Coordinates of C-alpha atoms in Angstrom, one line a residue:
X1 CA 127.1 97.8 90.5
X2 CA 123.9 96.1 91.6
X3 CA 121.8 97.9 88.9
X4 CA 123.0 96.2 85.6
X5 CA 123.5 92.7 84.4
X6 CA 126.9 93.7 83.0
X7 CA 129.9 94.2 85.3
X8 CA 131.9 97.4 85.0
X9 CA 135.3 96.6 83.5
X10 CA 138.3 98.3 85.1
X11 CA 136.1 100.0 87.7
X12 CA 137.3 102.6 90.0
X13 CA 136.0 103.1 93.6
X14 CA 136.8 106.5 95.0
X15 CA 136.9 106.7 98.8
X16 CA 137.1 110.1 100.6
X17 CA 137.2 110.5 104.4
X18 CA 136.1 107.0 104.9
X19 CA 133.0 107.2 102.6
X20 CA 132.5 105.9 99.1
X21 CA 132.3 109.0 96.8
X22 CA 131.8 107.3 93.5
X23 CA 131.8 103.9 91.8
X24 CA 132.3 103.3 88.1
X25 CA 134.7 103.6 85.2
X26 CA 135.9 107.0 86.5
X27 CA 139.4 108.6 86.3
X28 CA 141.6 108.2 89.3
X29 CA 141.7 111.5 91.1
X30 CA 145.0 113.3 91.3
X31 CA 147.1 112.7 94.4
X32 CA 144.9 109.7 95.3
X33 CA 146.4 106.7 97.1
X34 CA 145.9 103.9 94.6
X35 CA 145.2 100.3 95.6
X36 CA 145.3 98.0 92.5
X37 CA 143.2 94.9 93.1
X38 CA 144.2 93.3 89.8
X39 CA 141.5 91.0 88.3
X40 CA 139.4 90.9 91.5
X41 CA 135.7 91.2 91.1
X42 CA 134.1 93.7 93.6
X43 CA 130.5 93.6 94.7
X44 CA 128.4 96.3 96.4
X45 CA 128.1 95.8 100.2
X46 CA 125.3 93.4 101.0
X47 CA 122.5 94.3 103.4
X48 CA 121.0 91.6 105.8
X49 CA 117.7 92.7 107.2
X50 CA 117.4 90.0 109.9
X51 CA 120.4 89.0 112.0
X52 CA 121.1 88.4 115.7
X53 CA 124.7 89.4 115.8
X54 CA 125.2 88.8 119.5
X55 CA 124.9 85.0 119.1
X56 CA 125.6 82.1 116.8
X57 CA 124.2 78.6 117.2
X58 CA 126.6 75.7 117.1
X59 CA 126.1 72.1 116.1
X60 CA 124.0 71.5 119.2
X61 CA 121.2 73.8 120.1
X62 CA 121.2 72.6 123.8
X63 CA 125.0 73.1 124.1
X64 CA 124.8 76.5 122.6
X65 CA 122.0 77.5 124.9
X66 CA 123.9 76.5 128.0
X67 CA 127.2 78.0 126.8
X68 CA 125.4 81.3 126.3
X69 CA 123.7 81.0 129.7
X70 CA 127.0 80.6 131.4
X71 CA 128.8 83.5 129.6
X72 CA 129.2 86.8 131.3
X73 CA 127.9 90.0 129.7
X74 CA 131.4 91.1 128.8
X75 CA 132.1 87.7 127.1
X76 CA 128.9 87.9 125.1
X77 CA 129.8 91.4 124.0
X78 CA 133.1 90.2 122.8
X79 CA 131.4 87.4 120.9
X80 CA 129.2 90.0 119.2
X81 CA 132.2 92.0 118.2
X82 CA 133.8 88.8 116.7
X83 CA 130.6 88.0 114.8
X84 CA 130.4 91.6 113.6
X85 CA 133.9 91.2 112.0
X86 CA 132.9 87.9 110.4
X87 CA 129.8 89.5 109.0
X88 CA 131.7 92.4 107.5
X89 CA 134.4 90.0 106.1
X90 CA 131.5 88.1 104.4
X91 CA 130.6 91.2 102.5
X92 CA 127.7 92.6 104.6
X93 CA 128.2 96.3 105.2
X94 CA 124.8 97.0 106.8
X95 CA 122.7 94.7 109.0
X96 CA 119.4 95.1 110.9
X97 CA 119.8 93.4 114.3
X98 CA 116.3 92.3 115.4
X99 CA 116.8 91.7 119.1
X100 CA 119.7 91.4 121.4
X101 CA 120.0 90.7 125.1
X102 CA 121.2 93.5 127.4
X103 CA 121.1 96.0 124.4
X104 CA 124.4 94.6 123.2
X105 CA 123.5 95.5 119.6
X106 CA 123.1 99.2 120.5
X107 CA 126.4 99.3 122.2
X108 CA 128.1 97.4 119.4
X109 CA 126.6 99.8 116.8
X110 CA 128.0 102.8 118.7
X111 CA 131.4 101.1 119.1
X112 CA 131.6 100.3 115.4
X113 CA 130.6 103.9 114.5
X114 CA 133.3 105.3 116.7
X115 CA 136.0 102.9 115.3
X116 CA 136.6 100.9 118.5
X117 CA 135.8 97.6 116.7
X118 CA 135.4 96.6 113.0
X119 CA 131.9 95.6 111.8
X120 CA 129.0 96.6 109.6
X121 CA 126.6 99.5 110.2
X122 CA 124.0 98.2 112.6
X123 CA 120.3 99.1 112.7
X124 CA 119.5 98.0 116.3
X125 CA 116.2 96.8 117.7
X126 CA 117.5 96.3 121.3
X127 CA 114.8 94.3 123.1
X128 CA 112.0 92.9 120.9
X129 CA 108.4 93.4 122.0
X130 CA 106.0 90.6 122.8
X131 CA 103.3 89.1 125.0
X132 CA 103.8 87.5 128.4
X133 CA 104.8 83.9 127.7
X134 CA 105.2 84.5 124.0
X135 CA 108.2 84.1 121.7
X136 CA 109.9 87.2 123.0
X137 CA 109.5 86.2 126.6
X138 CA 111.5 83.4 128.3
X139 CA 109.1 80.4 128.2
X140 CA 109.3 76.8 129.1
X141 CA 111.2 77.2 132.4
X142 CA 110.1 77.1 136.1
X143 CA 109.0 80.5 137.5
X144 CA 111.9 82.9 138.5
X145 CA 114.5 80.7 136.8
X146 CA 116.0 83.9 135.3
X147 CA 115.2 86.2 138.2
X148 CA 112.3 88.6 138.2
X149 CA 109.5 88.3 135.6
X150 CA 110.2 90.2 132.4
X151 CA 108.4 93.6 132.0
X152 CA 108.2 96.7 129.8
X153 CA 112.0 97.3 129.9
X154 CA 112.4 93.8 128.4
X155 CA 109.7 94.4 125.8
X156 CA 107.1 92.2 127.6
X157 CA 103.7 94.1 127.9
X158 CA 100.0 93.7 128.0
X159 CA 97.4 96.1 126.5
X160 CA 97.8 99.0 124.0
X161 CA 99.0 101.5 126.6
X162 CA 101.7 99.2 128.0
X163 CA 102.9 98.4 124.5
X164 CA 103.1 102.1 123.6
X165 CA 105.3 102.5 126.7
X166 CA 107.4 99.5 125.6
X167 CA 108.0 101.2 122.3
X168 CA 109.1 104.4 124.0
X169 CA 111.3 102.5 126.4
X170 CA 113.2 100.8 123.6
X171 CA 113.6 104.0 121.6
X172 CA 114.8 105.8 124.8
X173 CA 117.6 103.2 125.2
X174 CA 118.8 103.2 121.6
X175 CA 116.4 101.3 119.3
X176 CA 116.6 102.3 115.6
X177 CA 113.8 99.9 114.7
X178 CA 111.0 98.2 116.6
X179 CA 110.8 94.4 116.6
X180 CA 107.6 92.7 117.6
X181 CA 106.9 89.0 118.1
X182 CA 103.3 88.3 117.0
X183 CA 103.5 84.5 116.8
X184 CA 105.5 81.7 118.4
X185 CA 108.9 80.8 117.0
X186 CA 110.6 77.7 115.6
X187 CA 112.9 77.5 118.7
X188 CA 110.2 78.5 121.2
X189 CA 109.9 76.0 124.0
X190 CA 106.3 76.6 125.0
X191 CA 104.3 78.5 122.3
X192 CA 102.8 77.7 118.9
X193 CA 104.4 79.1 115.7
X194 CA 101.0 79.7 114.0
X195 CA 99.1 81.3 117.0
X196 CA 98.6 85.1 117.3
X197 CA 100.1 86.2 120.6
X198 CA 99.0 89.9 120.8
X199 CA 95.7 91.6 119.9
X200 CA 94.9 93.8 117.0
X201 CA 94.5 96.8 119.4
X202 CA 98.0 96.1 120.8
X203 CA 99.5 95.8 117.3
X204 CA 97.8 99.0 116.2
X205 CA 99.2 100.9 119.2
X206 CA 102.8 99.6 118.6
X207 CA 102.8 100.6 115.0
X208 CA 101.2 103.9 115.6
X209 CA 103.7 104.8 118.4
X210 CA 106.7 103.6 116.4
X211 CA 105.8 105.5 113.3
X212 CA 105.1 108.6 115.3
X213 CA 108.6 108.3 116.6
X214 CA 109.8 107.7 113.0
X215 CA 110.8 104.1 113.6
X216 CA 109.9 101.2 111.3
X217 CA 108.3 98.1 112.7
X218 CA 109.6 94.6 111.9
X219 CA 107.2 91.8 112.9
X220 CA 108.2 88.2 113.6
X221 CA 105.2 86.2 112.2
X222 CA 105.2 82.6 111.1
X223 CA 101.4 82.1 111.1
X224 CA 99.1 83.9 108.7
X225 CA 96.6 85.3 111.3
X226 CA 99.3 87.0 113.3
X227 CA 100.8 88.4 110.1
X228 CA 97.5 89.8 109.1
X229 CA 97.2 91.7 112.4
X230 CA 100.5 93.3 111.7
X231 CA 99.7 94.1 108.1
X232 CA 96.4 95.7 109.0
X233 CA 98.2 97.8 111.6
X234 CA 100.7 99.1 109.0
X235 CA 103.8 97.2 110.0
X236 CA 106.7 97.7 107.6
X237 CA 108.1 94.1 107.3
X238 CA 106.9 90.6 108.0
X239 CA 109.8 88.4 109.2
X240 CA 109.8 84.7 108.3
X241 CA 106.2 84.4 107.0
X242 CA 106.3 80.6 106.9
X243 CA 102.6 80.0 106.7
X244 CA 101.4 83.1 104.9
X245 CA 98.2 82.4 102.9
X246 CA 96.9 84.1 99.7
X247 CA 94.8 86.6 101.7
X248 CA 97.9 87.8 103.7
X249 CA 100.0 88.1 100.5
X250 CA 97.2 90.2 98.8
X251 CA 97.1 92.4 101.9
X252 CA 100.8 92.9 101.8
X253 CA 100.8 93.8 98.1
X254 CA 98.0 96.3 98.6
X255 CA 99.7 98.0 101.6
X256 CA 103.3 97.8 100.4
X257 CA 104.4 95.5 103.3
X258 CA 107.8 93.8 102.7
X259 CA 108.6 90.1 103.4
X260 CA 111.9 89.2 104.9
X261 CA 111.9 85.4 104.3
X262 CA 115.0 84.5 106.4
X263 CA 115.6 81.5 104.1
X264 CA 118.2 80.0 106.4

């Protein structure tokens, strides 16, 4: 049951109106439809705090990149629905999707909730926030390769006021959680994984605005200095944390900041 080291024998899961009402060694309610799973072992639904359900890398990063570039929005949405079903079948009943192009995650979340497609509950971030030329901006390509330069609607901002507006923009269009890229990423083409990309004042504004709107803040940070900016600002989770140092870990413990290590 996720709380004890000893499995419940002959357990009964009672489901009413699509929701789990009770789990344990209870009596089967009268007039219930009974599904006998024999000697199957059941586990509670897993929760994955860091997924990107609208895409999946193949054997070749370059091939996957170009395949995704050529896909239409409708095709990528269908891909996301397919990955959502795979995720649920793997045992994950809730996921936090930390960034999706064209707000596919918000649309998929709503479609799953309405029963149009099958998948886990989705906590959607829509567009992540980040600095111009940073991990959450398209980098490493000639100017205007992908059309107009990214802006607030895409999460790319500069200065505390713009980042406040970027938070509001994502919430306006369906964000359940705010994702922020504070350092470069492993798959970034033109930025460093250990270099802070936004200022302390910008990070403070993001967290303040998100928390005012009752949204948690998840921060992509490989490097320790970028992570410390986020921790000082009161971010809720540090994602990856590849190069966290002892000071950063002490700060996290003092403030109750959670680490999502993304071990994959």
